[in-house]
C-alpha cells in the first residue's frame, strides 16, 4: 500500500479528508511565546481572531516528532509513502524532512519512501494531492505516481490576490510603504509562484479589476486543458471565493471547481481576505475529474 503524506501548508477540505486516507504533518505557529500545531492545536479561524486582536503570529517548519510519528506509522503498517512537501523556497520543511526520511531509507531498505518538493502549497498542493490519491486507488506504480506528481508540479499555475496589504508588509513580502499606501489607495497585489517563490507580479487598482484579471488569466491558462478541476482557496473570504467560482464556471466550459479555506500557517503570512485560483496548464497522462 502507498500512503500519501502532505503538510499543513497544503489546502484540503472535508471532501478529501472524508473520502481519502491521507496523512497531514503540521507546521507550527507561535503566539505570545506559545507554540501550536497547525490544524491540531489551532485552526484558521482562531488565527484570524488573534490577528484581529493585534497579535502577530510566527510560523516554523515541521518538527522531528511530527515527521517521525507519521513515518513510523507507515513503517508499522508496511506502507510505502510519498510526501508532497511545502515549497523549499518558502519553508525549511522540505530540507528538514528530507534529512529525516534519508535516515529511514538507510534503515528500512525494503520500503519505498520519497519526498517531493512541490514548489508551491495551498490549493495547488491540494489539487496535486487529489490526483495522487486517485492514482494510488487505481494501483498505479510508485514510480508512475512520482512521475505524474512531478509533471503536475511543473505545470500548475498559481494566481492569487490579497485584500489587505498590511500582513504582506509585516511578513516582509512587500515593502512597508506599499503596504500602507496600497490600502489607502485601494491597490491590490496580484501574486503568483515562480520556481517555488511567491512574488508580487503586479498591483491592480480596485477589487473588481483584480477579479477580472484573475478570471482572464485562468481562461488563458486553461486553453489547452479546460476539462479539469480548478481549485479556489480563500483567506476568510468565502463570498469572494463563491463569486470567483461562479465566474470561472461561466467562463471555462467543462471545468469543475473545489473551494478550500487556507490553512492557519498560510493565514499568518497572507492575512485576512483574498482568494487564490490554481489549475493545470496541461493535462497529465493520468487524470480523473
PDB file of C-alpha atoms in Angstrom:
ATOM      1  CA  UNK A   1       0.000   0.000   0.000  1.00  0.00           C
ATOM      2  CA  UNK A   2       1.165   3.530  -0.808  1.00  0.00           C
ATOM      3  CA  UNK A   3       0.388   6.326   1.633  1.00  0.00           C
ATOM      4  CA  UNK A   4       0.216   9.984   0.609  1.00  0.00           C
ATOM      5  CA  UNK A   5       1.602  12.489   3.103  1.00  0.00           C
ATOM      6  CA  UNK A   6       1.213  16.263   2.912  1.00  0.00           C
ATOM      7  CA  UNK A   7       1.918  19.029   5.401  1.00  0.00           C
ATOM      8  CA  UNK A   8      -0.435  21.685   6.688  1.00  0.00           C
ATOM      9  CA  UNK A   9       0.650  24.171   4.013  1.00  0.00           C
ATOM     10  CA  UNK A  10      -1.449  22.057   1.638  1.00  0.00           C
ATOM     11  CA  UNK A  11      -5.081  23.139   1.407  1.00  0.00           C
ATOM     12  CA  UNK A  12      -7.508  20.278   1.821  1.00  0.00           C
ATOM     13  CA  UNK A  13     -11.212  20.177   2.626  1.00  0.00           C
ATOM     14  CA  UNK A  14     -13.768  17.748   4.032  1.00  0.00           C
ATOM     15  CA  UNK A  15     -14.268  16.241   0.553  1.00  0.00           C
ATOM     16  CA  UNK A  16     -10.694  14.966   0.726  1.00  0.00           C
ATOM     17  CA  UNK A  17     -10.455  14.079   4.419  1.00  0.00           C
ATOM     18  CA  UNK A  18     -13.829  12.306   4.454  1.00  0.00           C
ATOM     19  CA  UNK A  19     -13.215  10.211   1.345  1.00  0.00           C
ATOM     20  CA  UNK A  20      -9.492   9.544   1.222  1.00  0.00           C
ATOM     21  CA  UNK A  21      -6.827   8.249   3.594  1.00  0.00           C
ATOM     22  CA  UNK A  22      -4.181  10.968   3.801  1.00  0.00           C
ATOM     23  CA  UNK A  23      -1.616  11.887   6.456  1.00  0.00           C
ATOM     24  CA  UNK A  24      -1.066  15.554   7.321  1.00  0.00           C
ATOM     25  CA  UNK A  25       2.107  16.729   9.097  1.00  0.00           C
ATOM     26  CA  UNK A  26       1.522  20.024  10.923  1.00  0.00           C
ATOM     27  CA  UNK A  27       3.757  23.071  10.752  1.00  0.00           C
ATOM     28  CA  UNK A  28       3.969  25.146  13.932  1.00  0.00           C
ATOM     29  CA  UNK A  29       2.582  28.565  14.845  1.00  0.00           C
ATOM     30  CA  UNK A  30       3.803  30.634  17.800  1.00  0.00           C
ATOM     31  CA  UNK A  31       1.692  33.291  19.528  1.00  0.00           C
ATOM     32  CA  UNK A  32       2.973  35.114  22.621  1.00  0.00           C
ATOM     33  CA  UNK A  33       5.670  32.516  23.118  1.00  0.00           C
ATOM     34  CA  UNK A  34       3.279  29.549  22.960  1.00  0.00           C
ATOM     35  CA  UNK A  35       3.690  27.051  20.117  1.00  0.00           C
ATOM     36  CA  UNK A  36       0.705  25.383  18.432  1.00  0.00           C
ATOM     37  CA  UNK A  37       0.490  22.631  15.842  1.00  0.00           C
ATOM     38  CA  UNK A  38      -1.410  23.830  12.773  1.00  0.00           C
ATOM     39  CA  UNK A  39      -4.734  22.030  12.412  1.00  0.00           C
ATOM     40  CA  UNK A  40      -4.299  20.177  15.712  1.00  0.00           C
ATOM     41  CA  UNK A  41      -3.876  22.748  18.469  1.00  0.00           C
ATOM     42  CA  UNK A  42      -5.112  25.733  16.486  1.00  0.00           C
ATOM     43  CA  UNK A  43      -7.243  26.390  13.410  1.00  0.00           C
ATOM     44  CA  UNK A  44      -7.519  29.142  10.834  1.00  0.00           C
ATOM     45  CA  UNK A  45     -10.456  30.910  12.489  1.00  0.00           C
ATOM     46  CA  UNK A  46      -8.566  31.142  15.786  1.00  0.00           C
ATOM     47  CA  UNK A  47      -5.565  32.598  13.965  1.00  0.00           C
ATOM     48  CA  UNK A  48      -7.783  35.275  12.407  1.00  0.00           C
ATOM     49  CA  UNK A  49      -9.185  36.092  15.832  1.00  0.00           C
ATOM     50  CA  UNK A  50      -5.677  36.648  17.180  1.00  0.00           C
ATOM     51  CA  UNK A  51      -4.720  38.743  14.164  1.00  0.00           C
ATOM     52  CA  UNK A  52      -7.793  40.944  14.526  1.00  0.00           C
ATOM     53  CA  UNK A  53      -6.838  41.458  18.162  1.00  0.00           C
ATOM     54  CA  UNK A  54      -3.446  42.774  17.083  1.00  0.00           C
ATOM     55  CA  UNK A  55      -1.347  39.652  17.695  1.00  0.00           C
ATOM     56  CA  UNK A  56       1.402  38.852  15.172  1.00  0.00           C
ATOM     57  CA  UNK A  57       1.815  35.057  14.970  1.00  0.00           C
ATOM     58  CA  UNK A  58       5.025  33.455  13.740  1.00  0.00           C
ATOM     59  CA  UNK A  59       5.402  30.176  11.887  1.00  0.00           C
ATOM     60  CA  UNK A  60       8.038  27.464  11.848  1.00  0.00           C
ATOM     61  CA  UNK A  61       8.708  24.288   9.896  1.00  0.00           C
ATOM     62  CA  UNK A  62       7.573  20.790  10.796  1.00  0.00           C
ATOM     63  CA  UNK A  63       9.154  19.182  13.866  1.00  0.00           C
ATOM     64  CA  UNK A  64      11.204  15.991  14.067  1.00  0.00           C
ATOM     65  CA  UNK A  65       8.498  14.457  16.261  1.00  0.00           C
ATOM     66  CA  UNK A  66       5.686  15.251  13.801  1.00  0.00           C
ATOM     67  CA  UNK A  67       7.572  13.838  10.813  1.00  0.00           C
ATOM     68  CA  UNK A  68       8.869  10.719  12.544  1.00  0.00           C
ATOM     69  CA  UNK A  69       5.451   9.945  14.032  1.00  0.00           C
ATOM     70  CA  UNK A  70       3.870   9.724  10.569  1.00  0.00           C
ATOM     71  CA  UNK A  71       6.767   7.763   9.087  1.00  0.00           C
ATOM     72  CA  UNK A  72       6.751   5.299  11.987  1.00  0.00           C
ATOM     73  CA  UNK A  73       3.036   4.744  11.379  1.00  0.00           C
ATOM     74  CA  UNK A  74       3.707   3.981   7.707  1.00  0.00           C
ATOM     75  CA  UNK A  75       6.530   1.595   8.617  1.00  0.00           C
ATOM     76  CA  UNK A  76       4.406  -0.258  11.176  1.00  0.00           C
ATOM     77  CA  UNK A  77       1.630  -0.655   8.573  1.00  0.00           C
ATOM     78  CA  UNK A  78       4.115  -1.835   5.909  1.00  0.00           C
ATOM     79  CA  UNK A  79       3.200   1.154   3.758  1.00  0.00           C
ATOM     80  CA  UNK A  80       5.403   2.862   1.202  1.00  0.00           C
ATOM     81  CA  UNK A  81       4.866   6.629   1.164  1.00  0.00           C
ATOM     82  CA  UNK A  82       5.152   9.789  -0.889  1.00  0.00           C
ATOM     83  CA  UNK A  83       5.433  13.097   0.968  1.00  0.00           C
ATOM     84  CA  UNK A  84       4.315  16.135  -1.050  1.00  0.00           C
ATOM     85  CA  UNK A  85       6.071  18.930   0.827  1.00  0.00           C
ATOM     86  CA  UNK A  86       5.655  22.705   1.006  1.00  0.00           C
ATOM     87  CA  UNK A  87       7.965  24.625  -1.357  1.00  0.00           C
ATOM     88  CA  UNK A  88      11.612  24.561  -0.278  1.00  0.00           C
ATOM     89  CA  UNK A  89      11.853  28.234  -1.312  1.00  0.00           C
ATOM     90  CA  UNK A  90       9.122  29.214   1.165  1.00  0.00           C
ATOM     91  CA  UNK A  91       9.955  26.999   4.155  1.00  0.00           C
ATOM     92  CA  UNK A  92      12.724  24.832   5.588  1.00  0.00           C
ATOM     93  CA  UNK A  93      10.217  21.982   5.874  1.00  0.00           C
ATOM     94  CA  UNK A  94      11.307  20.101   2.730  1.00  0.00           C
ATOM     95  CA  UNK A  95      15.038  20.106   3.514  1.00  0.00           C
ATOM     96  CA  UNK A  96      14.465  19.195   7.169  1.00  0.00           C
ATOM     97  CA  UNK A  97      12.034  16.365   6.411  1.00  0.00           C
ATOM     98  CA  UNK A  98      14.268  15.022   3.622  1.00  0.00           C
ATOM     99  CA  UNK A  99      17.139  14.541   6.077  1.00  0.00           C
ATOM    100  CA  UNK A 100      14.852  12.567   8.382  1.00  0.00           C
ATOM    101  CA  UNK A 101      13.498  10.432   5.541  1.00  0.00           C
ATOM    102  CA  UNK A 102      17.024   9.703   4.287  1.00  0.00           C
ATOM    103  CA  UNK A 103      17.879   8.156   7.661  1.00  0.00           C
ATOM    104  CA  UNK A 104      14.788   5.957   7.460  1.00  0.00           C
ATOM    105  CA  UNK A 105      15.751   4.862   3.933  1.00  0.00           C
ATOM    106  CA  UNK A 106      19.075   3.563   5.260  1.00  0.00           C
ATOM    107  CA  UNK A 107      17.344   1.543   7.969  1.00  0.00           C
ATOM    108  CA  UNK A 108      14.301   0.284   6.049  1.00  0.00           C
ATOM    109  CA  UNK A 109      15.720  -0.560   2.637  1.00  0.00           C
ATOM    110  CA  UNK A 110      12.707  -2.706   1.746  1.00  0.00           C
ATOM    111  CA  UNK A 111      10.334   0.272   1.868  1.00  0.00           C
ATOM    112  CA  UNK A 112       9.841   2.871  -0.859  1.00  0.00           C
ATOM    113  CA  UNK A 113       9.951   6.388   0.567  1.00  0.00           C
ATOM    114  CA  UNK A 114      10.065   9.655  -1.327  1.00  0.00           C
ATOM    115  CA  UNK A 115       9.694  13.333  -0.514  1.00  0.00           C
ATOM    116  CA  UNK A 116       8.833  15.712  -3.357  1.00  0.00           C
ATOM    117  CA  UNK A 117       9.378  19.464  -3.339  1.00  0.00           C
ATOM    118  CA  UNK A 118       6.023  20.799  -4.524  1.00  0.00           C
ATOM    119  CA  UNK A 119       7.484  24.248  -5.328  1.00  0.00           C
ATOM    120  CA  UNK A 120       4.197  25.583  -4.021  1.00  0.00           C
ATOM    121  CA  UNK A 121       1.478  24.996  -1.474  1.00  0.00           C
ATOM    122  CA  UNK A 122      -2.120  25.949  -0.676  1.00  0.00           C
ATOM    123  CA  UNK A 123      -4.695  24.964  -3.306  1.00  0.00           C
ATOM    124  CA  UNK A 124      -2.002  23.973  -5.781  1.00  0.00           C
ATOM    125  CA  UNK A 125      -0.838  21.211  -3.488  1.00  0.00           C
ATOM    126  CA  UNK A 126      -4.466  20.357  -2.787  1.00  0.00           C
ATOM    127  CA  UNK A 127      -5.067  19.691  -6.488  1.00  0.00           C
ATOM    128  CA  UNK A 128      -1.952  17.546  -6.778  1.00  0.00           C
ATOM    129  CA  UNK A 129      -2.887  15.613  -3.647  1.00  0.00           C
ATOM    130  CA  UNK A 130      -6.352  14.854  -5.016  1.00  0.00           C
ATOM    131  CA  UNK A 131      -4.903  13.329  -8.186  1.00  0.00           C
ATOM    132  CA  UNK A 132      -2.160  11.464  -6.304  1.00  0.00           C
ATOM    133  CA  UNK A 133      -4.742   9.806  -4.060  1.00  0.00           C
ATOM    134  CA  UNK A 134      -6.773   8.739  -7.083  1.00  0.00           C
ATOM    135  CA  UNK A 135      -3.672   7.244  -8.696  1.00  0.00           C
ATOM    136  CA  UNK A 136      -2.970   5.318  -5.501  1.00  0.00           C
ATOM    137  CA  UNK A 137      -6.522   3.955  -5.550  1.00  0.00           C
ATOM    138  CA  UNK A 138      -6.017   2.885  -9.156  1.00  0.00           C
ATOM    139  CA  UNK A 139      -2.964   0.908  -8.008  1.00  0.00           C
ATOM    140  CA  UNK A 140      -0.538   2.726 -10.273  1.00  0.00           C
ATOM    141  CA  UNK A 141       3.111   2.024  -9.520  1.00  0.00           C
ATOM    142  CA  UNK A 142       5.112   4.100  -7.043  1.00  0.00           C
ATOM    143  CA  UNK A 143       7.394   5.340  -9.810  1.00  0.00           C
ATOM    144  CA  UNK A 144       4.487   6.294 -12.090  1.00  0.00           C
ATOM    145  CA  UNK A 145       2.813   8.310  -9.345  1.00  0.00           C
ATOM    146  CA  UNK A 146       6.054  10.171  -8.613  1.00  0.00           C
ATOM    147  CA  UNK A 147       6.448  10.952 -12.319  1.00  0.00           C
ATOM    148  CA  UNK A 148       2.886  12.243 -12.593  1.00  0.00           C
ATOM    149  CA  UNK A 149       3.236  14.350  -9.440  1.00  0.00           C
ATOM    150  CA  UNK A 150       6.366  15.935 -10.886  1.00  0.00           C
ATOM    151  CA  UNK A 151       4.535  16.692 -14.136  1.00  0.00           C
ATOM    152  CA  UNK A 152       1.755  18.442 -12.214  1.00  0.00           C
ATOM    153  CA  UNK A 153       4.272  20.430 -10.174  1.00  0.00           C
ATOM    154  CA  UNK A 154       5.880  21.627 -13.403  1.00  0.00           C
ATOM    155  CA  UNK A 155       2.540  22.588 -14.982  1.00  0.00           C
ATOM    156  CA  UNK A 156       0.467  24.064 -12.189  1.00  0.00           C
ATOM    157  CA  UNK A 157      -0.483  27.745 -12.149  1.00  0.00           C
ATOM    158  CA  UNK A 158      -0.902  29.947  -9.082  1.00  0.00           C
ATOM    159  CA  UNK A 159      -2.781  33.251  -9.145  1.00  0.00           C
ATOM    160  CA  UNK A 160      -3.981  34.977  -6.027  1.00  0.00           C
ATOM    161  CA  UNK A 161      -4.778  38.362  -4.607  1.00  0.00           C
ATOM    162  CA  UNK A 162      -4.974  39.710  -1.073  1.00  0.00           C
ATOM    163  CA  UNK A 163      -7.490  42.227   0.216  1.00  0.00           C
ATOM    164  CA  UNK A 164      -5.355  43.785   2.947  1.00  0.00           C
ATOM    165  CA  UNK A 165      -1.683  44.537   2.262  1.00  0.00           C
ATOM    166  CA  UNK A 166      -0.832  45.011   5.950  1.00  0.00           C
ATOM    167  CA  UNK A 167       0.072  41.381   6.591  1.00  0.00           C
ATOM    168  CA  UNK A 168       2.190  41.042   3.460  1.00  0.00           C
ATOM    169  CA  UNK A 169       4.063  44.093   4.687  1.00  0.00           C
ATOM    170  CA  UNK A 170       4.520  42.681   8.202  1.00  0.00           C
ATOM    171  CA  UNK A 171       5.817  39.448   6.719  1.00  0.00           C
ATOM    172  CA  UNK A 172       8.349  41.320   4.600  1.00  0.00           C
ATOM    173  CA  UNK A 173       6.800  40.154   1.302  1.00  0.00           C
ATOM    174  CA  UNK A 174       6.152  43.733   0.181  1.00  0.00           C
ATOM    175  CA  UNK A 175       7.711  46.967   1.430  1.00  0.00           C
ATOM    176  CA  UNK A 176       6.024  48.911   4.212  1.00  0.00           C
ATOM    177  CA  UNK A 177       5.329  51.947   2.031  1.00  0.00           C
ATOM    178  CA  UNK A 178       3.329  49.866  -0.448  1.00  0.00           C
ATOM    179  CA  UNK A 179       1.551  48.182   2.444  1.00  0.00           C
ATOM    180  CA  UNK A 180       0.454  51.491   3.949  1.00  0.00           C
ATOM    181  CA  UNK A 181      -0.317  53.384   0.754  1.00  0.00           C
ATOM    182  CA  UNK A 182      -1.826  50.379  -1.002  1.00  0.00           C
ATOM    183  CA  UNK A 183      -4.699  50.031   1.444  1.00  0.00           C
ATOM    184  CA  UNK A 184      -5.400  53.747   1.357  1.00  0.00           C
ATOM    185  CA  UNK A 185      -5.480  53.822  -2.452  1.00  0.00           C
ATOM    186  CA  UNK A 186      -7.382  50.511  -2.825  1.00  0.00           C
ATOM    187  CA  UNK A 187      -4.424  48.884  -4.575  1.00  0.00           C
ATOM    188  CA  UNK A 188      -4.459  45.099  -4.660  1.00  0.00           C
ATOM    189  CA  UNK A 189      -1.336  42.950  -5.002  1.00  0.00           C
ATOM    190  CA  UNK A 190      -1.533  40.261  -7.675  1.00  0.00           C
ATOM    191  CA  UNK A 191       0.656  37.349  -6.728  1.00  0.00           C
ATOM    192  CA  UNK A 192       1.930  34.191  -8.361  1.00  0.00           C
ATOM    193  CA  UNK A 193       4.505  31.481  -7.697  1.00  0.00           C
ATOM    194  CA  UNK A 194       7.622  31.267  -9.856  1.00  0.00           C
ATOM    195  CA  UNK A 195      10.168  28.480  -9.300  1.00  0.00           C
ATOM    196  CA  UNK A 196       8.824  27.887  -5.812  1.00  0.00           C
ATOM    197  CA  UNK A 197       8.910  31.536  -4.758  1.00  0.00           C
ATOM    198  CA  UNK A 198       5.885  33.753  -4.151  1.00  0.00           C
ATOM    199  CA  UNK A 199       6.174  37.052  -5.989  1.00  0.00           C
ATOM    200  CA  UNK A 200       4.021  40.128  -6.497  1.00  0.00           C
ATOM    201  CA  UNK A 201       3.698  40.130 -10.285  1.00  0.00           C
ATOM    202  CA  UNK A 202       1.734  43.378 -10.417  1.00  0.00           C
ATOM    203  CA  UNK A 203      -0.513  45.697  -8.432  1.00  0.00           C
ATOM    204  CA  UNK A 204      -4.031  46.484  -9.596  1.00  0.00           C
ATOM    205  CA  UNK A 205      -6.364  49.302  -8.618  1.00  0.00           C
ATOM    206  CA  UNK A 206      -9.675  48.075  -7.239  1.00  0.00           C
ATOM    207  CA  UNK A 207     -11.207  44.720  -6.360  1.00  0.00           C
ATOM    208  CA  UNK A 208     -13.400  44.468  -9.465  1.00  0.00           C
ATOM    209  CA  UNK A 209     -10.494  44.885 -11.870  1.00  0.00           C
ATOM    210  CA  UNK A 210      -8.422  42.436  -9.847  1.00  0.00           C
ATOM    211  CA  UNK A 211     -11.060  39.704 -10.156  1.00  0.00           C
ATOM    212  CA  UNK A 212     -11.406  40.425 -13.876  1.00  0.00           C
ATOM    213  CA  UNK A 213      -7.644  39.973 -14.264  1.00  0.00           C
ATOM    214  CA  UNK A 214      -7.814  36.724 -12.304  1.00  0.00           C
ATOM    215  CA  UNK A 215     -10.585  35.274 -14.488  1.00  0.00           C
ATOM    216  CA  UNK A 216      -8.801  36.384 -17.668  1.00  0.00           C
ATOM    217  CA  UNK A 217      -5.592  34.631 -16.629  1.00  0.00           C
ATOM    218  CA  UNK A 218      -7.452  31.447 -15.715  1.00  0.00           C
ATOM    219  CA  UNK A 219      -9.173  31.465 -19.120  1.00  0.00           C
ATOM    220  CA  UNK A 220      -5.867  31.904 -20.959  1.00  0.00           C
ATOM    221  CA  UNK A 221      -4.082  29.359 -18.771  1.00  0.00           C
ATOM    222  CA  UNK A 222      -6.657  26.605 -19.276  1.00  0.00           C
ATOM    223  CA  UNK A 223      -6.925  26.875 -23.068  1.00  0.00           C
ATOM    224  CA  UNK A 224      -5.034  23.583 -23.553  1.00  0.00           C
ATOM    225  CA  UNK A 225      -6.885  21.791 -20.754  1.00  0.00           C
ATOM    226  CA  UNK A 226     -10.309  23.151 -19.826  1.00  0.00           C
ATOM    227  CA  UNK A 227     -11.921  19.920 -18.670  1.00  0.00           C
ATOM    228  CA  UNK A 228     -10.307  19.866 -15.230  1.00  0.00           C
ATOM    229  CA  UNK A 229     -10.854  20.624 -11.554  1.00  0.00           C
ATOM    230  CA  UNK A 230      -9.946  24.224 -10.698  1.00  0.00           C
ATOM    231  CA  UNK A 231      -9.225  24.982  -7.044  1.00  0.00           C
ATOM    232  CA  UNK A 232     -10.144  28.202  -5.270  1.00  0.00           C
ATOM    233  CA  UNK A 233      -8.650  28.968  -1.868  1.00  0.00           C
ATOM    234  CA  UNK A 234      -9.789  31.843   0.307  1.00  0.00           C
ATOM    235  CA  UNK A 235      -8.495  33.698   3.339  1.00  0.00           C
ATOM    236  CA  UNK A 236     -11.668  34.190   5.385  1.00  0.00           C
ATOM    237  CA  UNK A 237     -13.353  35.451   2.215  1.00  0.00           C
ATOM    238  CA  UNK A 238     -15.910  32.834   1.168  1.00  0.00           C
ATOM    239  CA  UNK A 239     -18.114  35.452  -0.502  1.00  0.00           C
ATOM    240  CA  UNK A 240     -15.388  36.391  -2.967  1.00  0.00           C
ATOM    241  CA  UNK A 241     -14.455  32.720  -3.457  1.00  0.00           C
ATOM    242  CA  UNK A 242     -18.051  31.907  -4.438  1.00  0.00           C
ATOM    243  CA  UNK A 243     -18.130  34.891  -6.794  1.00  0.00           C
ATOM    244  CA  UNK A 244     -14.900  33.749  -8.454  1.00  0.00           C
ATOM    245  CA  UNK A 245     -16.228  30.193  -8.648  1.00  0.00           C
ATOM    246  CA  UNK A 246     -19.361  31.352 -10.480  1.00  0.00           C
ATOM    247  CA  UNK A 247     -17.354  33.426 -12.957  1.00  0.00           C
ATOM    248  CA  UNK A 248     -14.960  30.538 -13.620  1.00  0.00           C
ATOM    249  CA  UNK A 249     -17.836  28.137 -14.318  1.00  0.00           C
ATOM    250  CA  UNK A 250     -19.373  30.679 -16.684  1.00  0.00           C
ATOM    251  CA  UNK A 251     -16.065  31.217 -18.474  1.00  0.00           C
ATOM    252  CA  UNK A 252     -14.368  27.790 -18.527  1.00  0.00           C
ATOM    253  CA  UNK A 253     -16.839  25.371 -20.098  1.00  0.00           C
ATOM    254  CA  UNK A 254     -16.478  21.803 -18.848  1.00  0.00           C
ATOM    255  CA  UNK A 255     -14.471  22.555 -15.742  1.00  0.00           C
ATOM    256  CA  UNK A 256     -15.309  21.611 -12.186  1.00  0.00           C
ATOM    257  CA  UNK A 257     -14.344  23.571  -9.086  1.00  0.00           C
ATOM    258  CA  UNK A 258     -13.485  22.938  -5.462  1.00  0.00           C
ATOM    259  CA  UNK A 259     -13.150  25.500  -2.691  1.00  0.00           C
ATOM    260  CA  UNK A 260     -10.572  25.382   0.098  1.00  0.00           C
ATOM    261  CA  UNK A 261     -10.027  27.574   3.124  1.00  0.00           C
ATOM    262  CA  UNK A 262      -6.321  28.281   3.544  1.00  0.00           C
ATOM    263  CA  UNK A 263      -4.572  26.656   6.475  1.00  0.00           C
ATOM    264  CA  UNK A 264      -3.685  28.526   9.640  1.00  0.00           C
ATOM    265  CA  UNK A 265       0.018  28.624   8.777  1.00  0.00           C
ATOM    266  CA  UNK A 266      -0.689  30.293   5.427  1.00  0.00           C
ATOM    267  CA  UNK A 267      -3.189  32.668   7.023  1.00  0.00           C
ATOM    268  CA  UNK A 268      -0.343  34.025   9.155  1.00  0.00           C
ATOM    269  CA  UNK A 269       1.594  35.085   6.040  1.00  0.00           C
ATOM    270  CA  UNK A 270      -1.228  36.122   3.716  1.00  0.00           C
ATOM    271  CA  UNK A 271      -3.512  37.816   6.203  1.00  0.00           C
ATOM    272  CA  UNK A 272      -7.264  38.279   6.205  1.00  0.00           C
ATOM    273  CA  UNK A 273      -9.221  38.488   2.964  1.00  0.00           C
ATOM    274  CA  UNK A 274      -8.386  37.371  -0.546  1.00  0.00           C
ATOM    275  CA  UNK A 275      -8.592  34.422  -2.909  1.00  0.00           C
ATOM    276  CA  UNK A 276      -6.305  32.242  -4.978  1.00  0.00           C
ATOM    277  CA  UNK A 277      -7.001  30.131  -8.060  1.00  0.00           C
ATOM    278  CA  UNK A 278      -4.973  27.050  -9.014  1.00  0.00           C
ATOM    279  CA  UNK A 279      -5.127  24.910 -12.145  1.00  0.00           C
ATOM    280  CA  UNK A 280      -3.062  22.787 -14.525  1.00  0.00           C
ATOM    281  CA  UNK A 281      -1.830  24.337 -17.753  1.00  0.00           C
ATOM    282  CA  UNK A 282      -1.520  20.934 -19.433  1.00  0.00           C
ATOM    283  CA  UNK A 283      -3.229  17.586 -18.901  1.00  0.00           C
ATOM    284  CA  UNK A 284      -1.237  14.848 -17.180  1.00  0.00           C
ATOM    285  CA  UNK A 285      -1.188  11.331 -18.607  1.00  0.00           C
ATOM    286  CA  UNK A 286      -3.376  10.154 -15.725  1.00  0.00           C
ATOM    287  CA  UNK A 287      -6.177  12.456 -14.640  1.00  0.00           C
ATOM    288  CA  UNK A 288      -9.622  11.988 -13.077  1.00  0.00           C
ATOM    289  CA  UNK A 289     -12.360  14.570 -12.662  1.00  0.00           C
TER     290      UNK A 289
END
